[in-house]
C-alpha atoms as a PDB file:
ATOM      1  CA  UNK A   1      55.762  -3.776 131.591  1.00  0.00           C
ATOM      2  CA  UNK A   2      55.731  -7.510 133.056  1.00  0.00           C
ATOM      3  CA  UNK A   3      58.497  -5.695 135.647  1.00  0.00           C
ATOM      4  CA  UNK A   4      56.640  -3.175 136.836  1.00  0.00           C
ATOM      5  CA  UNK A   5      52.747  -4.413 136.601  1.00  0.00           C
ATOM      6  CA  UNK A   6      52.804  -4.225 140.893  1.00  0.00           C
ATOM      7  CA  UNK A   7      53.745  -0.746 140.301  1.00  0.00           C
ATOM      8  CA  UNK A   8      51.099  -0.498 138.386  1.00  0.00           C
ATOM      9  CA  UNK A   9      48.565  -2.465 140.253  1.00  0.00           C
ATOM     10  CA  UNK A  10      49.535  -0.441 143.159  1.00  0.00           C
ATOM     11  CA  UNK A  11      48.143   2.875 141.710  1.00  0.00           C
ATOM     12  CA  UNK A  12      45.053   1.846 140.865  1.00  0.00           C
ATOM     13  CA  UNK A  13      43.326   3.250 143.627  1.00  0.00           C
ATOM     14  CA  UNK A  14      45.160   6.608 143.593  1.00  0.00           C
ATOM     15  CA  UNK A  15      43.907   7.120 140.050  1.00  0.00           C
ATOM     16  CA  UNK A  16      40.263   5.896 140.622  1.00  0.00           C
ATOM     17  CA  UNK A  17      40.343   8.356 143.882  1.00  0.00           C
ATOM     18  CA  UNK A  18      41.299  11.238 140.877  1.00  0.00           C
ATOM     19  CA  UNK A  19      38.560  10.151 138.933  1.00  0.00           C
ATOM     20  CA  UNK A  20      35.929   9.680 141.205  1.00  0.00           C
ATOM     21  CA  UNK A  21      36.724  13.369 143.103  1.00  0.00           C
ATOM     22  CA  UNK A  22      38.677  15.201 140.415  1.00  0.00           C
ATOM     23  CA  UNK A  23      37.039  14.614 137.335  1.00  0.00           C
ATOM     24  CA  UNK A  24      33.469  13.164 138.449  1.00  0.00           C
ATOM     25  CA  UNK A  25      32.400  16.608 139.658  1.00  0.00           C
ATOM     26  CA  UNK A  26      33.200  18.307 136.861  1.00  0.00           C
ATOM     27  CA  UNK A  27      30.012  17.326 135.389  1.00  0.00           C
ATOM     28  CA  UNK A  28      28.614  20.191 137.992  1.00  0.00           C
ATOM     29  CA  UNK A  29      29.980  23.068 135.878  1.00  0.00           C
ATOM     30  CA  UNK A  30      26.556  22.296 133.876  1.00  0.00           C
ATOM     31  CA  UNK A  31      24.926  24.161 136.512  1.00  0.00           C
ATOM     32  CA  UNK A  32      26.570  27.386 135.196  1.00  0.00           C
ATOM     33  CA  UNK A  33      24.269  27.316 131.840  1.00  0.00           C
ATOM     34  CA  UNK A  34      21.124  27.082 134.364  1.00  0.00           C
ATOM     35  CA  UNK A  35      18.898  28.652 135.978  1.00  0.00           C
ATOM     36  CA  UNK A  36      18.876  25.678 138.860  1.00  0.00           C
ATOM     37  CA  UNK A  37      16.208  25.169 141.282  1.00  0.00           C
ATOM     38  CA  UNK A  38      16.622  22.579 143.815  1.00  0.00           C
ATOM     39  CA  UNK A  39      13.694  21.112 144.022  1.00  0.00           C
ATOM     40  CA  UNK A  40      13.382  20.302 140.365  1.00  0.00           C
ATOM     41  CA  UNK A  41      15.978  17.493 138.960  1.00  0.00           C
ATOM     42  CA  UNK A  42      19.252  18.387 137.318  1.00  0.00           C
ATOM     43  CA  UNK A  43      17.917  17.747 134.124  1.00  0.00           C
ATOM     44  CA  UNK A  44      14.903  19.490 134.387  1.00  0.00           C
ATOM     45  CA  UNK A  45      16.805  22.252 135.188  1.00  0.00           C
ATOM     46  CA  UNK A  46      15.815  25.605 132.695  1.00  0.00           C
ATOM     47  CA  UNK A  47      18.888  26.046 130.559  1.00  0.00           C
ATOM     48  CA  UNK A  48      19.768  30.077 129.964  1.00  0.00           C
ATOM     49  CA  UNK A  49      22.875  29.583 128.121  1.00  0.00           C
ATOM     50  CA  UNK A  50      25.812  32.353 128.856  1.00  0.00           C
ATOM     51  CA  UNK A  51      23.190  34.292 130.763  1.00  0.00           C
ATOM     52  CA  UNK A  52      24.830  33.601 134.051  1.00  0.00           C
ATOM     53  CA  UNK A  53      28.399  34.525 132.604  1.00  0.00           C
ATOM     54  CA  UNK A  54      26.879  37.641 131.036  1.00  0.00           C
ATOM     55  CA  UNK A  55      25.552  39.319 134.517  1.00  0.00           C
ATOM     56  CA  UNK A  56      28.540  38.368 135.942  1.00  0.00           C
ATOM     57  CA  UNK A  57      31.129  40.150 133.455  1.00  0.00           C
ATOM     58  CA  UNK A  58      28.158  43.250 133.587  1.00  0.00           C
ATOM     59  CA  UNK A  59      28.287  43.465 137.866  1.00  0.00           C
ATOM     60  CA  UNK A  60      30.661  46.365 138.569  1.00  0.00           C
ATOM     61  CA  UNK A  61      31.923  44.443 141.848  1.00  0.00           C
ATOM     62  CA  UNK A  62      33.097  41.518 140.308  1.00  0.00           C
ATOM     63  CA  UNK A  63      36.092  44.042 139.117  1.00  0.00           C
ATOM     64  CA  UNK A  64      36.065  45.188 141.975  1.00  0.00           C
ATOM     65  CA  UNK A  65      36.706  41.824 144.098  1.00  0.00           C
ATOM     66  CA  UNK A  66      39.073  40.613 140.410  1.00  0.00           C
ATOM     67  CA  UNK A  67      41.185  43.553 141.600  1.00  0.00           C
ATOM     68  CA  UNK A  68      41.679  42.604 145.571  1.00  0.00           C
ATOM     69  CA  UNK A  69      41.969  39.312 144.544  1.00  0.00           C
ATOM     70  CA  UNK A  70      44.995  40.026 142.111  1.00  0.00           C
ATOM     71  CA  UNK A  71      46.351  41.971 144.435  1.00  0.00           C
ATOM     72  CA  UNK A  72      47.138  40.221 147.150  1.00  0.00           C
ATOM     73  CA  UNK A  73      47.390  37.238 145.258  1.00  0.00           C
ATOM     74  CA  UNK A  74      50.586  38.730 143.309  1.00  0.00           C
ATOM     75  CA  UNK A  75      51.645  40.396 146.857  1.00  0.00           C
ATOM     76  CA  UNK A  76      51.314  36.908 148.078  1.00  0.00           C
ATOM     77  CA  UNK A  77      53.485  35.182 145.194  1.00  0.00           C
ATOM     78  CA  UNK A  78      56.661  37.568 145.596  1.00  0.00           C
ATOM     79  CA  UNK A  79      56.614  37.367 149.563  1.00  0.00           C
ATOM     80  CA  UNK A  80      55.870  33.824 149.016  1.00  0.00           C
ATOM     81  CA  UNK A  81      58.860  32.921 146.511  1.00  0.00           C
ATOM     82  CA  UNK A  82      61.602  35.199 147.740  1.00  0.00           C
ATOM     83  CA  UNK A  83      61.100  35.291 151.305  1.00  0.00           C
ATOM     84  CA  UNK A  84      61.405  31.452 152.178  1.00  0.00           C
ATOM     85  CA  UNK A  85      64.380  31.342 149.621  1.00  0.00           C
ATOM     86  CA  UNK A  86      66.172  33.729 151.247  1.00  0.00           C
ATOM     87  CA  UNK A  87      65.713  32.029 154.292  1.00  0.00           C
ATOM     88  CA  UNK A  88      66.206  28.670 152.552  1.00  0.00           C
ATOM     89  CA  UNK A  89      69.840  29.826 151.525  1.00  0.00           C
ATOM     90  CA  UNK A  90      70.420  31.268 155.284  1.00  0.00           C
ATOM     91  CA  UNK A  91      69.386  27.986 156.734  1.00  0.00           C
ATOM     92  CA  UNK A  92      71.874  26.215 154.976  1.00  0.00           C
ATOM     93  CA  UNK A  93      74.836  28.487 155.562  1.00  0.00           C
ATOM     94  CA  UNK A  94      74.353  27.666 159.223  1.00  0.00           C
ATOM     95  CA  UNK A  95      77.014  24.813 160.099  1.00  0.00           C
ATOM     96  CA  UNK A  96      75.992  23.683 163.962  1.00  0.00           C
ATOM     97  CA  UNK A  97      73.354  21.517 163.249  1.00  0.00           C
ATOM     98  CA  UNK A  98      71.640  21.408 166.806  1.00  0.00           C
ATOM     99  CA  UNK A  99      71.166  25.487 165.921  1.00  0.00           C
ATOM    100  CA  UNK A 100      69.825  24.629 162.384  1.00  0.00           C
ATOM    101  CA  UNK A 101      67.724  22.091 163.551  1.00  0.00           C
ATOM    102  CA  UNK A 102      66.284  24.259 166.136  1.00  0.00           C
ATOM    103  CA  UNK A 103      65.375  26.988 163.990  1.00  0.00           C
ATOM    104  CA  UNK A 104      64.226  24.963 161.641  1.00  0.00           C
ATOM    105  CA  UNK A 105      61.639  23.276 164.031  1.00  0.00           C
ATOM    106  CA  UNK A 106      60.768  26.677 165.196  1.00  0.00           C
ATOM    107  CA  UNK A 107      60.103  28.360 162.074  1.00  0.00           C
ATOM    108  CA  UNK A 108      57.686  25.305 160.740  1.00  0.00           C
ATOM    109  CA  UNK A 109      55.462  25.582 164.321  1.00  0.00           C
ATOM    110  CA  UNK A 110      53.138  29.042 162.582  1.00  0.00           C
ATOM    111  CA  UNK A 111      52.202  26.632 159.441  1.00  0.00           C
ATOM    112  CA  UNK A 112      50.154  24.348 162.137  1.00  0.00           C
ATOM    113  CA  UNK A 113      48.275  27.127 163.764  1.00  0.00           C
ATOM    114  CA  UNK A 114      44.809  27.410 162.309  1.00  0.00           C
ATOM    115  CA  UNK A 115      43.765  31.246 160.733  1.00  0.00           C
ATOM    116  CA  UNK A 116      41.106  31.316 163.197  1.00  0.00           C
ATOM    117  CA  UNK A 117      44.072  31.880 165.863  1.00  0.00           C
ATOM    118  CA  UNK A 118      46.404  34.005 163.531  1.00  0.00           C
ATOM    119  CA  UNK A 119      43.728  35.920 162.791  1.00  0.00           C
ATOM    120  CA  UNK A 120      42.844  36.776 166.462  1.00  0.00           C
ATOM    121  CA  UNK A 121      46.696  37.327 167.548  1.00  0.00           C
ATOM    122  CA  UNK A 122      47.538  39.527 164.072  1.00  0.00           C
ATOM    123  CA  UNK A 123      44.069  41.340 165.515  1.00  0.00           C
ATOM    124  CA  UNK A 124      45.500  42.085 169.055  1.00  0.00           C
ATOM    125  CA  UNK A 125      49.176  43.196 167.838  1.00  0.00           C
ATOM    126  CA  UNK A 126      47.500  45.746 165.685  1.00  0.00           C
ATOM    127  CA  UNK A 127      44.502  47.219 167.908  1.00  0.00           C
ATOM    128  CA  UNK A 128      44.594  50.471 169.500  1.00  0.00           C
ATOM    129  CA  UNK A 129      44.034  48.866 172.672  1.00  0.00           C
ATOM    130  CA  UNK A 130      47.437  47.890 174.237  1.00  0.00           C
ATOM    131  CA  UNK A 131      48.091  46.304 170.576  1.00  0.00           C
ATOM    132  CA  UNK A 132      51.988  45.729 170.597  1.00  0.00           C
ATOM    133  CA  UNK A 133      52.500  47.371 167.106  1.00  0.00           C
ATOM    134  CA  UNK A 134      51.245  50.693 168.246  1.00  0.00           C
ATOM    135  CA  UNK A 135      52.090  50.451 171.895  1.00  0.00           C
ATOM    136  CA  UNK A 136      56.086  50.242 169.679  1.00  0.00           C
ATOM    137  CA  UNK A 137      55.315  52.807 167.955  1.00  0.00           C
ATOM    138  CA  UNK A 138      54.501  55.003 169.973  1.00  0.00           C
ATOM    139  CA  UNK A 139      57.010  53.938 172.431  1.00  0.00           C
ATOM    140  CA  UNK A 140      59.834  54.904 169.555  1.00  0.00           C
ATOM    141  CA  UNK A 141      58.099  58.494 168.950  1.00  0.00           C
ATOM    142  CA  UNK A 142      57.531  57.114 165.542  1.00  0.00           C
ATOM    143  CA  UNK A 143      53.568  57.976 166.024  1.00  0.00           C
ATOM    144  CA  UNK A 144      51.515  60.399 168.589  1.00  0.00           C
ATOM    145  CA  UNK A 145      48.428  58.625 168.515  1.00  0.00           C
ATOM    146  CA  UNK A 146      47.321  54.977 168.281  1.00  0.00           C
ATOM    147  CA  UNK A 147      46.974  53.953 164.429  1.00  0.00           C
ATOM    148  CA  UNK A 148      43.613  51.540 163.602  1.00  0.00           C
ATOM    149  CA  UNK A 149      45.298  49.140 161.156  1.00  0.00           C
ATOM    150  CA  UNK A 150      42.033  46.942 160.903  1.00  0.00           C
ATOM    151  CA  UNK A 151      40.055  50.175 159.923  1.00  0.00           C
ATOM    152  CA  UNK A 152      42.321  50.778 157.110  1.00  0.00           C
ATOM    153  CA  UNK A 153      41.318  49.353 153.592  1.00  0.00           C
ATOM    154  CA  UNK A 154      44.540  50.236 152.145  1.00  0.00           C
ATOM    155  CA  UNK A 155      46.708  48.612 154.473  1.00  0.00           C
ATOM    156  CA  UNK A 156      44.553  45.445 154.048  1.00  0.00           C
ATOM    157  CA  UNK A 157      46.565  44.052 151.668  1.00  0.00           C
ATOM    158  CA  UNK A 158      49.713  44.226 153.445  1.00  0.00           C
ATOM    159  CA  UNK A 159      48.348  42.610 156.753  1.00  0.00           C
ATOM    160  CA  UNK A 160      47.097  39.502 154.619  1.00  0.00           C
ATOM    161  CA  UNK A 161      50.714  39.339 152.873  1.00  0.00           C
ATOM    162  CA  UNK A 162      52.744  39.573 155.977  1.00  0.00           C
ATOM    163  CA  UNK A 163      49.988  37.217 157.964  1.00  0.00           C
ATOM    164  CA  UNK A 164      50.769  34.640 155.234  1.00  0.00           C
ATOM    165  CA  UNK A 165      54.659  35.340 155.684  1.00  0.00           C
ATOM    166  CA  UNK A 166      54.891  34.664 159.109  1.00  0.00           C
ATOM    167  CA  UNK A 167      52.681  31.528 158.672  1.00  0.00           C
ATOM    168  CA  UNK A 168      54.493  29.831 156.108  1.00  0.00           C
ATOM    169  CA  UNK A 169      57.427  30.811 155.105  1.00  0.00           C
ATOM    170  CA  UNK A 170      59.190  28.233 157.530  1.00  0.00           C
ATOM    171  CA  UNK A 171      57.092  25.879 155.871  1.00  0.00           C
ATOM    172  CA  UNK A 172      57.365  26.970 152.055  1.00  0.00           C
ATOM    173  CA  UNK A 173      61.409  26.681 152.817  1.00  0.00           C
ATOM    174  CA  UNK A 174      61.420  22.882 153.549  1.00  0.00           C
ATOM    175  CA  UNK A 175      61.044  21.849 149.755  1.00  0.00           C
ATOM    176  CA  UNK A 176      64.063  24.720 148.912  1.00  0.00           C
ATOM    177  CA  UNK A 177      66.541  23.066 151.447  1.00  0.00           C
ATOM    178  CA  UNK A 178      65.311  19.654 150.422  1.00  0.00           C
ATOM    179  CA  UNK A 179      66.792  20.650 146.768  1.00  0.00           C
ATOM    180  CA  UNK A 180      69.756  22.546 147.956  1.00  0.00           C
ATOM    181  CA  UNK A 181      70.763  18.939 149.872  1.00  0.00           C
ATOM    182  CA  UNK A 182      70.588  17.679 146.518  1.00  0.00           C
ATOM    183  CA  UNK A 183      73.566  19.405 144.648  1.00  0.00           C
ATOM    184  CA  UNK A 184      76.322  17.546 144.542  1.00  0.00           C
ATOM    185  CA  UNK A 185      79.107  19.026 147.282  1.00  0.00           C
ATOM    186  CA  UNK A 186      82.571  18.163 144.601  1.00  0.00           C
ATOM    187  CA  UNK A 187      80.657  22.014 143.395  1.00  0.00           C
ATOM    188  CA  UNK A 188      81.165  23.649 146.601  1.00  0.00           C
ATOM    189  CA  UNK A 189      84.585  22.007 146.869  1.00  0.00           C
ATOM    190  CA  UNK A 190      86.042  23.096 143.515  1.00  0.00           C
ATOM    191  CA  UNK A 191      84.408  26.613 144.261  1.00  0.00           C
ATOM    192  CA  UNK A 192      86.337  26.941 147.576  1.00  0.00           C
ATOM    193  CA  UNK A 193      89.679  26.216 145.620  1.00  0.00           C
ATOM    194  CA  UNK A 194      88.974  28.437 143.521  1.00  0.00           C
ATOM    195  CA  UNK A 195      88.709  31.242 145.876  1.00  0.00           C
ATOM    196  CA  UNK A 196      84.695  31.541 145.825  1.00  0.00           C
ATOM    197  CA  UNK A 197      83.106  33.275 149.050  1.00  0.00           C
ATOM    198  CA  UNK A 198      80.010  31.907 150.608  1.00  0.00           C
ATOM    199  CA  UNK A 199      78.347  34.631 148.552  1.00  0.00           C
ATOM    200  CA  UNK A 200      79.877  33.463 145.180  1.00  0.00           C
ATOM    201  CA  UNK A 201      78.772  30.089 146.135  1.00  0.00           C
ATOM    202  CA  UNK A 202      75.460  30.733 146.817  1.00  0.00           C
ATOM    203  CA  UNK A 203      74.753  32.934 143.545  1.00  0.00           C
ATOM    204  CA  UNK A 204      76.732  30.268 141.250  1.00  0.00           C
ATOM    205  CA  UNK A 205      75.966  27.124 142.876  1.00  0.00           C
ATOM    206  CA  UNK A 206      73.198  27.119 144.986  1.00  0.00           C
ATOM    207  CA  UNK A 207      70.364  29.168 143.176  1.00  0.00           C
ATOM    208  CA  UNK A 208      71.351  27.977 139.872  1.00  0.00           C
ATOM    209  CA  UNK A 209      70.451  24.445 141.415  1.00  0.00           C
ATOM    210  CA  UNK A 210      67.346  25.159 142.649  1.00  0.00           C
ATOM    211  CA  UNK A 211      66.201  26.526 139.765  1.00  0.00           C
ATOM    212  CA  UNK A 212      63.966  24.159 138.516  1.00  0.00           C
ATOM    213  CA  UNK A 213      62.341  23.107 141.330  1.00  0.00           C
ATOM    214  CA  UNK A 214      61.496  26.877 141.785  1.00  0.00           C
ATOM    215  CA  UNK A 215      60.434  27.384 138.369  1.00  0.00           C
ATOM    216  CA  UNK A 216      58.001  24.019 138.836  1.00  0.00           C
ATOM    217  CA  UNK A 217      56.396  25.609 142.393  1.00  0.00           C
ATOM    218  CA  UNK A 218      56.346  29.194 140.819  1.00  0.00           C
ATOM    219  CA  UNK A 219      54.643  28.051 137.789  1.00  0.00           C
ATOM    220  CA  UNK A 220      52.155  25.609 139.536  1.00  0.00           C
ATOM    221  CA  UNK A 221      51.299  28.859 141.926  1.00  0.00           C
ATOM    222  CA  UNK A 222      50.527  30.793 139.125  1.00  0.00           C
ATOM    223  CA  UNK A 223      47.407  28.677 138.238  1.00  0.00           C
ATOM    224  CA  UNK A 224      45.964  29.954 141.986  1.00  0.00           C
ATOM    225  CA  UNK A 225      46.327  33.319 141.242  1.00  0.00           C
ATOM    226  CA  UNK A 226      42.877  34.055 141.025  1.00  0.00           C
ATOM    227  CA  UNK A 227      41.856  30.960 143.838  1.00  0.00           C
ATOM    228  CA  UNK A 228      43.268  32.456 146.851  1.00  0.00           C
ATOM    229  CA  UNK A 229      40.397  31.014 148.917  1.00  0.00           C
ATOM    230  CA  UNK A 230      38.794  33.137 151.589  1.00  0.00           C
ATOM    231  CA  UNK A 231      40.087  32.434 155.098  1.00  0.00           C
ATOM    232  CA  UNK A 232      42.222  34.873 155.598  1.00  0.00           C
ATOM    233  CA  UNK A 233      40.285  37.739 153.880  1.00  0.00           C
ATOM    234  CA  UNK A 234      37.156  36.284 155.872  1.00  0.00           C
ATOM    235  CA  UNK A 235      39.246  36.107 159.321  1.00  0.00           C
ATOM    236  CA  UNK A 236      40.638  39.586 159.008  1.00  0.00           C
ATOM    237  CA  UNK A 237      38.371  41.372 157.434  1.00  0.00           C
ATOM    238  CA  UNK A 238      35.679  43.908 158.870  1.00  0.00           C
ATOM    239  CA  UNK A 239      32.932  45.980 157.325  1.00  0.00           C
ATOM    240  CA  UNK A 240      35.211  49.216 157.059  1.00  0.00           C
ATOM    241  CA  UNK A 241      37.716  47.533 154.833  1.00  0.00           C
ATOM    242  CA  UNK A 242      35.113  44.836 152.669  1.00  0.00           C
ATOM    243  CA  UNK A 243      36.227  46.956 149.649  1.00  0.00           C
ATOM    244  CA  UNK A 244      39.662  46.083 149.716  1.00  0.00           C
ATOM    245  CA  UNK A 245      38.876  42.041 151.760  1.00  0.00           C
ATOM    246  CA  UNK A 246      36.424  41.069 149.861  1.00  0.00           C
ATOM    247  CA  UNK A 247      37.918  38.139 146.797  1.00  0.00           C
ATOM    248  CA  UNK A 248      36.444  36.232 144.308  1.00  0.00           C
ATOM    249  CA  UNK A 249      36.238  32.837 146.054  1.00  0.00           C
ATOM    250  CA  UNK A 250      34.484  35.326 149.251  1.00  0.00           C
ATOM    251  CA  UNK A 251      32.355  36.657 146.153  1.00  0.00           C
ATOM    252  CA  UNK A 252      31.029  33.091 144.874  1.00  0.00           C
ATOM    253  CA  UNK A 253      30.783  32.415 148.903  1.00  0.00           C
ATOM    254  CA  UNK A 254      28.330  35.600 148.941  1.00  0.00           C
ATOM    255  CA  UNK A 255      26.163  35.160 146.059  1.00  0.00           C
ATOM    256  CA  UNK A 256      26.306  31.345 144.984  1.00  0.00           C
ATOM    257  CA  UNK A 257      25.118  29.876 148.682  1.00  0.00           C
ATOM    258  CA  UNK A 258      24.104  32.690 150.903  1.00  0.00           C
ATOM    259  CA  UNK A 259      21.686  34.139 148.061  1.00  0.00           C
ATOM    260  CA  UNK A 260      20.978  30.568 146.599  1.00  0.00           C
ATOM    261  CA  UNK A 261      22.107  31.733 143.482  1.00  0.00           C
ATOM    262  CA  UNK A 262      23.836  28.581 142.911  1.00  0.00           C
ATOM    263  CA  UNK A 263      23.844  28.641 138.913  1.00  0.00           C
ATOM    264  CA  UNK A 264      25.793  32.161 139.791  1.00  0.00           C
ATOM    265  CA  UNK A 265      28.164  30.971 142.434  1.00  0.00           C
ATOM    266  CA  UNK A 266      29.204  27.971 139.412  1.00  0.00           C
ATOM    267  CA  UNK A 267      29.712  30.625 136.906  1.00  0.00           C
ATOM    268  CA  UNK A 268      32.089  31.890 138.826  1.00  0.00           C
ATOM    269  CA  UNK A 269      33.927  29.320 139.846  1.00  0.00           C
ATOM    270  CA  UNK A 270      34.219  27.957 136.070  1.00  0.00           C
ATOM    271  CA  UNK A 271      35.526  31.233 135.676  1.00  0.00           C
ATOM    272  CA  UNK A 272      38.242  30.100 138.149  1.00  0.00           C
ATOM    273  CA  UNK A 273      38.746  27.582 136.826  1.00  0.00           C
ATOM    274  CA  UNK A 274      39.169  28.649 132.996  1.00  0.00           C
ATOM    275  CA  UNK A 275      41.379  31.443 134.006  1.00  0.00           C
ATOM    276  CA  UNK A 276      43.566  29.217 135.766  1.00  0.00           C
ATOM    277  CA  UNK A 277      44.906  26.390 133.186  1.00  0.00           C
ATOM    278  CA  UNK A 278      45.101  29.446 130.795  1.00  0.00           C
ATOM    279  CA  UNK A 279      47.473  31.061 133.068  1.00  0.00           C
ATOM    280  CA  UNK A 280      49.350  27.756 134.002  1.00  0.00           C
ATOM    281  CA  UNK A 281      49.661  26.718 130.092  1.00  0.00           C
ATOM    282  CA  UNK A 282      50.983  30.328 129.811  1.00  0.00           C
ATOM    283  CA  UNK A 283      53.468  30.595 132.177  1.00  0.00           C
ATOM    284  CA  UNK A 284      55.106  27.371 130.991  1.00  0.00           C
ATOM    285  CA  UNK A 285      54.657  27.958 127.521  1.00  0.00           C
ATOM    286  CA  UNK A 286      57.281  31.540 128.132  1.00  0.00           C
ATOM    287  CA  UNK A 287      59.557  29.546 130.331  1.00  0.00           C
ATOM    288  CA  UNK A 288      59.529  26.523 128.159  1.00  0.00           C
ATOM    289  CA  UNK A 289      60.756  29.800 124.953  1.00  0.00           C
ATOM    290  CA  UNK A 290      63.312  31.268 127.472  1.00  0.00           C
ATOM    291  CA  UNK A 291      64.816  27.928 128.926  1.00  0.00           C
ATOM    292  CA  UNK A 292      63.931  25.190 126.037  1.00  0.00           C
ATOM    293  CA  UNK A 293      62.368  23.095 128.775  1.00  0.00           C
ATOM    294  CA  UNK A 294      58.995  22.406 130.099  1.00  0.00           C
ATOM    295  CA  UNK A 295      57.733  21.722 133.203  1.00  0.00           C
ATOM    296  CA  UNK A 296      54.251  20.035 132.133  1.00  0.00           C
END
């Protein structure tokens, strides 16, 4: 204790920053057991009980918006997981350094473009108008006519997912190769004596030591399954497709602040919120059964 009071000392205003904007706020989720009024005080507020929570679970488009939401969220989490792994375990096959470095560098670049941008470029490749995906297309015989992505709900789900790939998978990789630096390289030895292929060493070695820091990101990912935000959805989206853009967090956006419904827009975001730890709790509680260890 007397050792490491700096350390302590040193994180006191880390966890007053978490109190004051983590935990401080929370005292907001009143607001979903109100009917609030802005002008009136918070405690002046007319209290309605579950009422909020009851027109919400009784409005046939918050399934609706549940079910885009889970959608692309779960599209999101495999493309998310396997993708940059993949290219996490290519990365590190590569032995000239100046080329790994490179692509590397390259690959991160998407991750600092804003969605406003993506959104406009992923807009152009896909128009009918000189948009590069068709112009391919059409160029291969694959199609007659120019196809109008944007116009399609049911391909909606599919743009977002392979947006977000592009975007971030050079990103979502750095943490992977940061733990594949980690194991110890006496493994890889012993495995070449032994005969062991790069592929043999990869799917006994590698993997098997990145396993926990996947299971920690995969698990912590699961808690935003149903807080995707709305950027991309909002970016992308159009009138013809709103049945398949439109999300929860979009949702809240919709009838919370643009309809002043504000009691509304917090009963849906404890909703979130609730859902959230549940599924977070969960998801560790069946890998802590399978593997005997926890990750919370």
């Amino acid at each position: 204790m007397k050792q490491q009071k700096y350390l302590y000392f040193m994180s006191v205003p880390f966890v007053i920053w978490v109190f004051v904007f983590s935990y401080v706020p929370l005292w907001g989720w009143l607001m979903a057991f109100q009917n609030y009024k802005p002008a009136k005080g918070f405690f002046a507020q007319k209290w309605v009980g579950l009422d909020n929570f009851i027109m919400l679970f009784g409005d046939e488009r918050f399934y609706l918006v549940l079910r885009n939401t889970l959608g692309m969220s779960i599209m999101g989490l495999i493309v998310s997981f396997t993708v940059p792994v993949i290219f996490a375990l290519m990365l590190n096959e590569i032995r000239g350094q100046f080329f790994k470095r490179s692509i590397q560098t390259i690959s991160y670049l998407p991750h600092f473009v804003s969605w406003v941008v993506v959104a406009g470029l992923v807009s152009k490749m896909l128009s009918t108008d000189s948009g590069g995906v068709n112009d391919l297309l059409m160029w291969l015989n694959i199609i007659d006519e120019p196809i109008q992505f944007m116009a399609k709900g049911s391909w909606f789900w599919g743009i977002v997912t392979m947006s977000d790939m592009w975007k971030e998978t050079g990103w979502n990789s750095i943490i992977f190769l940061a733990a594949m630096a980690g194991i110890d390289p006496e493994q890889y030895e012993a495995a070449t004596v032994d005969g062991a292929g790069r592929f043999r060493k990869m799917w006994n070695i590698t993997l098997p030591g990145i396993r926990t820091t996947f299971m920690v990101l995969f698990i912590l990912s699961i808690g935003h399954l149903i807080s995707i935000g709305f950027e991309k959805q909002f970016l992308l989206g159009n009138p013809l497709v709103v049945d398949y853009s439109e999300v929860l967090d979009l949702y809240a956006l919709k009838y919370g602040i643009q309809m002043s419904r504000f009691s509304y827009g917090t009963a849906i975001g404890l909703f979130n919120s609730v859902v959230s730890i549940i599924l977070v709790f969960s998801a560790n509680a069946i890998y802590k059964r399978i593997t005997k260890e926890s990750v919370i």
